[in-house]
Tab-separated table of C-alpha atoms and ligand atoms in Angstrom:
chain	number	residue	atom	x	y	z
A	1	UNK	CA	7.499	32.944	-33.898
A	2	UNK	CA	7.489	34.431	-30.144
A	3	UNK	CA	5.984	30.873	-29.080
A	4	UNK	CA	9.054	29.107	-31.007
A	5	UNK	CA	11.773	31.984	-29.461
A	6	UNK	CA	10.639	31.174	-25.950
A	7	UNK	CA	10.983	27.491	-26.012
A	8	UNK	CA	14.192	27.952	-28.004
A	9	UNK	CA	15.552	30.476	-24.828
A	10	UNK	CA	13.902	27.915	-22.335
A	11	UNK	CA	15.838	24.858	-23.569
A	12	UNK	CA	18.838	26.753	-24.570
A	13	UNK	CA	19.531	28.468	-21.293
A	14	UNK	CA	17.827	25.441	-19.459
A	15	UNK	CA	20.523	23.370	-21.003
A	16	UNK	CA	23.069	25.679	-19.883
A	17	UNK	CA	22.327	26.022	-16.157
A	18	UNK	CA	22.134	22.326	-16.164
A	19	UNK	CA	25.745	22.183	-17.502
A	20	UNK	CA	26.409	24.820	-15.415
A	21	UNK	CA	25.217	22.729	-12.090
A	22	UNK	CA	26.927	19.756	-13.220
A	23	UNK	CA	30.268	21.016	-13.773
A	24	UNK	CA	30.270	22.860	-10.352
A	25	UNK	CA	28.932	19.459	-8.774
A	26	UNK	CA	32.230	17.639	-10.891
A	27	UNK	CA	34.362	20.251	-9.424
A	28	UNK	CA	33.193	19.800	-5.995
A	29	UNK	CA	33.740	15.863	-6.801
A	30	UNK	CA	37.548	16.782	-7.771
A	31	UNK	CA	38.099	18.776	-4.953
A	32	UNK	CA	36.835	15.819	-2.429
A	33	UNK	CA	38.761	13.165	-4.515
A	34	UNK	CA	41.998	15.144	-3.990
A	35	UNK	CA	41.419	15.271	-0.048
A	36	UNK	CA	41.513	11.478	-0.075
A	37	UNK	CA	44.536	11.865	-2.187
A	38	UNK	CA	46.116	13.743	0.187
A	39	UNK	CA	44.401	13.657	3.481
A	40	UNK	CA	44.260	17.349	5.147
A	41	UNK	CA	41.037	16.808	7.001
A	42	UNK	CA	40.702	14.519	9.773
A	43	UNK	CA	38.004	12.161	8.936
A	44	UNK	CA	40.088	11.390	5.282
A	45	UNK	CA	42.357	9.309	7.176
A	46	UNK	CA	40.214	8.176	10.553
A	47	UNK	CA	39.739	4.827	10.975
A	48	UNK	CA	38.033	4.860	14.041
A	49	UNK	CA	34.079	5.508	14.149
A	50	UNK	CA	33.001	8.714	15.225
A	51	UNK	CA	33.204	9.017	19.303
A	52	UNK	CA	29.261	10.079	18.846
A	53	UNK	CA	28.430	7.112	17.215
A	54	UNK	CA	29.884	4.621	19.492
A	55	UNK	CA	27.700	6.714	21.818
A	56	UNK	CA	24.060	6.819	20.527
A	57	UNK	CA	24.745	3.275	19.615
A	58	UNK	CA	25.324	2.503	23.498
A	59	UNK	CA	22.475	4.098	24.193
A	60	UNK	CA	20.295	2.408	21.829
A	61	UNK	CA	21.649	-0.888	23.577
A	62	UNK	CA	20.629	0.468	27.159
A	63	UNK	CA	17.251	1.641	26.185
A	64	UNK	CA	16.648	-1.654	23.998
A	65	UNK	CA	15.962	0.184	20.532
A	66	UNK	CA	16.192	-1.867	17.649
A	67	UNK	CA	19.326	-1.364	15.276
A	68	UNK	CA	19.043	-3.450	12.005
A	69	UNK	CA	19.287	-0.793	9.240
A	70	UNK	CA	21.212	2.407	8.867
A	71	UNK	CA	22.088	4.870	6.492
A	72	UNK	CA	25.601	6.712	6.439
A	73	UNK	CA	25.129	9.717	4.555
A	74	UNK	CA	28.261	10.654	3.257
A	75	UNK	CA	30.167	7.722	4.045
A	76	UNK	CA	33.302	9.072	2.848
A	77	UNK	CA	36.011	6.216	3.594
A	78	UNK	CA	32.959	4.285	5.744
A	79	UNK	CA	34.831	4.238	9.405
A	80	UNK	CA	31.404	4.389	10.706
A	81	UNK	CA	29.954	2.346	8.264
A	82	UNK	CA	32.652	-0.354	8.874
A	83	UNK	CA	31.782	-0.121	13.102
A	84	UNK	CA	28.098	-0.998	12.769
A	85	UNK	CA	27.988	-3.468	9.916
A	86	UNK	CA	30.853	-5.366	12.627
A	87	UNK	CA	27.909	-5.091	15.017
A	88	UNK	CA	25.726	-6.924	12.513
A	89	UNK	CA	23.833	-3.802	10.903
A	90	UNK	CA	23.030	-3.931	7.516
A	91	UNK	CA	24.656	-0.406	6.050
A	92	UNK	CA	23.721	1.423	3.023
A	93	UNK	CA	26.653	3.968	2.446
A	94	UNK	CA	26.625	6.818	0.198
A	95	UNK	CA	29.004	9.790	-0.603
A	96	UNK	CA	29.727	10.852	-3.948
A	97	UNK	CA	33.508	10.734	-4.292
A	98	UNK	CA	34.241	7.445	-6.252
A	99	UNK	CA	37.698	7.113	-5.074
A	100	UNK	CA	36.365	7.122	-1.068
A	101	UNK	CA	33.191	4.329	-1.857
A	102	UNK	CA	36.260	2.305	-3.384
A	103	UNK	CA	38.821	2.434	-0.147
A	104	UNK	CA	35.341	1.536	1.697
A	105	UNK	CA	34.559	-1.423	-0.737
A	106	UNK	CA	38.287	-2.494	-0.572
A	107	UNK	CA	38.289	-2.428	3.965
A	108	UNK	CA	34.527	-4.294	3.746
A	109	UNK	CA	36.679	-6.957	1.544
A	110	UNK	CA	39.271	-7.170	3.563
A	111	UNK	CA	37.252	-7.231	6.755
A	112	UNK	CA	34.811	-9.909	5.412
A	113	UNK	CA	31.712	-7.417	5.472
A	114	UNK	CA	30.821	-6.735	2.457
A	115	UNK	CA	27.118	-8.567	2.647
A	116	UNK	CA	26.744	-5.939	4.961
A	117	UNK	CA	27.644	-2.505	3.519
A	118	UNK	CA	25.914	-1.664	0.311
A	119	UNK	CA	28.215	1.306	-0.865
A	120	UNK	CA	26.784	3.759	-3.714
A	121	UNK	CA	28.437	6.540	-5.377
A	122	UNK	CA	25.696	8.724	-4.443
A	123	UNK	CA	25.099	12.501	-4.461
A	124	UNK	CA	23.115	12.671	-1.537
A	125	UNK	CA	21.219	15.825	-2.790
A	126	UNK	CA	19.393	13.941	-5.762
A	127	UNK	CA	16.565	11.116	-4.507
A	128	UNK	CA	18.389	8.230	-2.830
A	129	UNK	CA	18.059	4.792	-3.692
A	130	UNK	CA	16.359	3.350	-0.385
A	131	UNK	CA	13.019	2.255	0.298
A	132	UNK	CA	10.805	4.485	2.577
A	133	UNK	CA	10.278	4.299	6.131
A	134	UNK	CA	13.027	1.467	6.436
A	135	UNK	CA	16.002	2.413	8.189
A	136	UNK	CA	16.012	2.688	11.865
A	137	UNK	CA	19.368	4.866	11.871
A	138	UNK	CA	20.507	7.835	9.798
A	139	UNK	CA	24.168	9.010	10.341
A	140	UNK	CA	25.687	11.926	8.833
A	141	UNK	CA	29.173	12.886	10.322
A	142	UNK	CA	30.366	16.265	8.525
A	143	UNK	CA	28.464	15.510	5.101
A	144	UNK	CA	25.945	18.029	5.628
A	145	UNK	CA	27.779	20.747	6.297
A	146	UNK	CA	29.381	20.924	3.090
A	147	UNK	CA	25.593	20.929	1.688
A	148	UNK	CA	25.899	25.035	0.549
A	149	UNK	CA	22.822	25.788	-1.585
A	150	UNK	CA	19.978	25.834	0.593
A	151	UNK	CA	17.742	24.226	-2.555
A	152	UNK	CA	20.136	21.047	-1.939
A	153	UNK	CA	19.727	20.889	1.580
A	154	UNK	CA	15.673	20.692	1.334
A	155	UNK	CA	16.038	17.979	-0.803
A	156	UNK	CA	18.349	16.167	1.383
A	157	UNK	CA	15.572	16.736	4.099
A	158	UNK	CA	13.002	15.410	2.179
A	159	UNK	CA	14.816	12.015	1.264
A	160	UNK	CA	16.625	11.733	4.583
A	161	UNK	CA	12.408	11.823	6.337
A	162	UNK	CA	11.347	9.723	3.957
A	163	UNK	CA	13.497	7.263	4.723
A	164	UNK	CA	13.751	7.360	8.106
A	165	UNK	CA	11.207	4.777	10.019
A	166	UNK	CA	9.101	6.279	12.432
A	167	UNK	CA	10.992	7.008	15.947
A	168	UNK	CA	13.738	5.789	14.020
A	169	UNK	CA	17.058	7.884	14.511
A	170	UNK	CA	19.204	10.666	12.848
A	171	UNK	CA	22.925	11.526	14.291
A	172	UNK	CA	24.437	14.621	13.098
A	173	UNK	CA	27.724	15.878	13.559
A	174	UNK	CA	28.797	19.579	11.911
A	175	UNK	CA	31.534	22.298	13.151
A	176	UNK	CA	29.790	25.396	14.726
A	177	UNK	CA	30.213	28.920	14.093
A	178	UNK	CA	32.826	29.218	17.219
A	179	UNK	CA	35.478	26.612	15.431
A	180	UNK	CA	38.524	27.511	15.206
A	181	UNK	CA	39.487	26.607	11.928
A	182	UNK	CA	36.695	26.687	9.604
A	183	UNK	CA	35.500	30.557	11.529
A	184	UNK	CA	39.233	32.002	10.205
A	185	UNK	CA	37.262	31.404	6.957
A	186	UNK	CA	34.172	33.051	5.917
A	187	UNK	CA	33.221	33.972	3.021
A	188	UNK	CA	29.658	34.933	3.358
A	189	UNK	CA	27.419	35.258	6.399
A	190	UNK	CA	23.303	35.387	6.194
A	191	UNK	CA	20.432	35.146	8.437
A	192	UNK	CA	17.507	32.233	7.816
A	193	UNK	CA	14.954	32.345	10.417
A	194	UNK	CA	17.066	34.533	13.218
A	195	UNK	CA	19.945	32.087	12.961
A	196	UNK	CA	23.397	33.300	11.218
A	197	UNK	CA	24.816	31.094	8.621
A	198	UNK	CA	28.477	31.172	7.476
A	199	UNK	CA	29.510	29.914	4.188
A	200	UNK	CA	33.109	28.975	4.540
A	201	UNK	CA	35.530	27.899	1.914
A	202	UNK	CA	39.050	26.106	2.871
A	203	UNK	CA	41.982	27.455	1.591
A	204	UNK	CA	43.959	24.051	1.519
A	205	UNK	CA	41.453	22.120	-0.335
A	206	UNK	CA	39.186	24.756	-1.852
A	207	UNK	CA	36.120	22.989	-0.335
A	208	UNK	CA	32.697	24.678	1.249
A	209	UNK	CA	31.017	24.386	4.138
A	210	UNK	CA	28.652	26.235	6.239
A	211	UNK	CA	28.857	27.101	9.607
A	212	UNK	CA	25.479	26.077	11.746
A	213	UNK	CA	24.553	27.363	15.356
A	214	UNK	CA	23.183	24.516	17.150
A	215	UNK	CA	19.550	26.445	16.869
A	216	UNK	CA	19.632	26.839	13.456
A	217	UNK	CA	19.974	22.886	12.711
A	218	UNK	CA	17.255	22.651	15.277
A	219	UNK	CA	15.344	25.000	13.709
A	220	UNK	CA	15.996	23.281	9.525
A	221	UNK	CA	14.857	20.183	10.875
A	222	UNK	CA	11.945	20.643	12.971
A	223	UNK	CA	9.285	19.715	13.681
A	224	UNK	CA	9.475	16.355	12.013
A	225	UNK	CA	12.918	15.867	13.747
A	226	UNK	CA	13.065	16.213	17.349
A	227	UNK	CA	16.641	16.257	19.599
A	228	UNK	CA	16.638	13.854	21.953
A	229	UNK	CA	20.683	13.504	22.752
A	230	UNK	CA	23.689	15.961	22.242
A	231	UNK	CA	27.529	16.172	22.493
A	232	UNK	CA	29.595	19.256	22.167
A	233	UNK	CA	33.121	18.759	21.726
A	234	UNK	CA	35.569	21.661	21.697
A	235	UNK	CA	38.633	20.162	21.711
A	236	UNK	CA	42.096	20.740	19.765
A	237	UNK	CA	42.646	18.726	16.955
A	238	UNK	CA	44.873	18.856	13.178
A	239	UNK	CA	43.105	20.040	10.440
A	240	UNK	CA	45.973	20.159	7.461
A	241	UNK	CA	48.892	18.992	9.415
A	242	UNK	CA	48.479	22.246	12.448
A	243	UNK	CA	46.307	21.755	15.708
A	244	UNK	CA	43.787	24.180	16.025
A	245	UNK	CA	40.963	24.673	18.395
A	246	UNK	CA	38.146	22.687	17.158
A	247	UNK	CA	34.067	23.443	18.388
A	248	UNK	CA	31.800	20.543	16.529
A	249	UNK	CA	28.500	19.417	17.585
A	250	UNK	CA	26.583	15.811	17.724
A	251	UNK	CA	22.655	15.890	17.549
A	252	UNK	CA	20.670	12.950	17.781
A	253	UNK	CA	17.547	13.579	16.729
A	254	UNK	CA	14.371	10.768	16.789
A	255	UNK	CA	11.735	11.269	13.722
A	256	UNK	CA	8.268	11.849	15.567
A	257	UNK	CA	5.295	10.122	14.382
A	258	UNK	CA	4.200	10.620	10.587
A	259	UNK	CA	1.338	13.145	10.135
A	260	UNK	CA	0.182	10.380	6.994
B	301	SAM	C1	34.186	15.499	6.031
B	301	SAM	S1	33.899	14.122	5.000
B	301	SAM	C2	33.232	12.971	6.192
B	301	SAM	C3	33.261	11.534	5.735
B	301	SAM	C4	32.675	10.534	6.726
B	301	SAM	N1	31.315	10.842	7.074
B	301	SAM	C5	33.525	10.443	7.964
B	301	SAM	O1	33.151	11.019	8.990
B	301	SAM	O2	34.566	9.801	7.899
B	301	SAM	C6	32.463	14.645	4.096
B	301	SAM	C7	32.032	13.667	3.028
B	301	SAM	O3	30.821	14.142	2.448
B	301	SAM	C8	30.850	13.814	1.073
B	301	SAM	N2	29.885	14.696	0.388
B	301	SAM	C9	29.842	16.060	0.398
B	301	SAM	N3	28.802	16.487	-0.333
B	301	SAM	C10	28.177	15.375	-0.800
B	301	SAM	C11	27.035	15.166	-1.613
B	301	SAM	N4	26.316	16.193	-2.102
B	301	SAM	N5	26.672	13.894	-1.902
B	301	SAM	C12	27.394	12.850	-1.421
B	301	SAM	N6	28.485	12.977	-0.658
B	301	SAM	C13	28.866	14.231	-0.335
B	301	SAM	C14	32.285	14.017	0.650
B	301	SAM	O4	32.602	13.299	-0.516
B	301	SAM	C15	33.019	13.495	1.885
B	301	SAM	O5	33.318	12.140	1.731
């Protein structure tokens, strides 16, 4: 009877934080969907590839390193994802918000790349569908950030290195704890491994994010990720129709030889 009580308690309340995790998950869907609606956030309505990814792909060119696969981790509308497939690049692109993978699909169409860009609707916090140690470039511009359980952001970790070819490349772009919109923010601030970390939430769209130092990214990725280029950019820029004083970072990072 106690046997048959604890495997009733494990699958009843096992069922219910997995409900409970998937309806936070569709509300976090929802709330991203609506941005595209409605555009508050710069990269919604950007068209233009990231500055920082026109740059490390320079620099790949000058220092002759191979670019024939990359991975945009949440793609969002693909701007980036649209700049290197035109440069040949064959792009898987994945974000979870059906409504952005279909303007991306739709521009790829329209812009006669779609044997380039293989677009997913793809939480990027569950295993991804991409082989292992094939893609020379990993771009993430602003998708991490919004990663808030720490659980989610080890699994990210683990698929986004096992992807990743060795000396292949990772590009990551995040607002810092001195930005000027996100910091008017925070909800919650904690300390993981000496670094602060502030959980933010956006009033106009109700979404998270955290707030990273530069160290503490170092720190969540090392050793098997190693920074080898940076950008800091604090510039002014419109984040729901007002110009505030923005302070985001670009790390690329080059995955060092495989321990296996
Ligand atoms: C700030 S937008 C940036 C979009 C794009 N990288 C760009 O720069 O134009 C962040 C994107 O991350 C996506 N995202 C957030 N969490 C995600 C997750 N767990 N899995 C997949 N996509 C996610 C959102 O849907 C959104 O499209």
């Amino acid at each position: 009877m106690h046997g048959f009580y604890r495997w009733y308690r494990f699958l009843f309340f096992g069922w219910r934080v997995e409900t409970l995790t998937m309806s936070i998950q569709t509300n976090h869907i929802e709330q991203w969907t609506t941005e595209y609606d409605q555009g508050g956030i710069p990269s919604s309505t950007r068209t233009t590839p990231s500055g920082c990814v026109v740059h490390a792909v320079g620099e790949f060119g000058r220092r002759q390193i191979p670019l024939k696969h990359a991975v945009d981790i949440g793609c969002g509308k693909g701007r980036n994802s649209l700049y290197l497939a035109g440069l040949g690049v064959d792009v898987t692109a994945m974000d979870f918000t059906p409504n952005a993978i279909h303007a991306l699909e739709d521009k790829a169409r329209e812009d006669k790349l779609s044997q380039k860009i293989r677009a997913l609707v793809q939480d990027v916090t569950e295993p991804w569908p991409v082989a292992s140690a094939s893609m020379d470039f990993a771009i993430d511009a602003f998708c991490f950030k919004h990663i808030t359980p720490r659980e989610a952001r080890l699994q990210y970790r683990t698929e986004l290195l096992r992807v990743l070819k060795t000396h292949g490349h990772y590009l990551l772009s995040f607002a810092s704890i001195g930005d000027g919109y996100y910091g008017r923010y925070i909800i919650d601030k904690c300390e993981v491994n000496g670094e602060e970390e502030h959980v933010v939430v956006d009033p106009e769209n109700g979404i998270q994010s955290v707030l990273y130092t530069r160290e503490g990214v170092l720190n969540f990725f090392h050793p098997e990720l190693e920074v080898i280029d940076e950008l800091q950019n604090n510039k002014p820029s419109m984040m729901h129709g007002v110009v505030y004083e923005r302070q985001t970072y670009a790390l690329l990072f080059q995955r060092r030889l495989r321990a296996n």
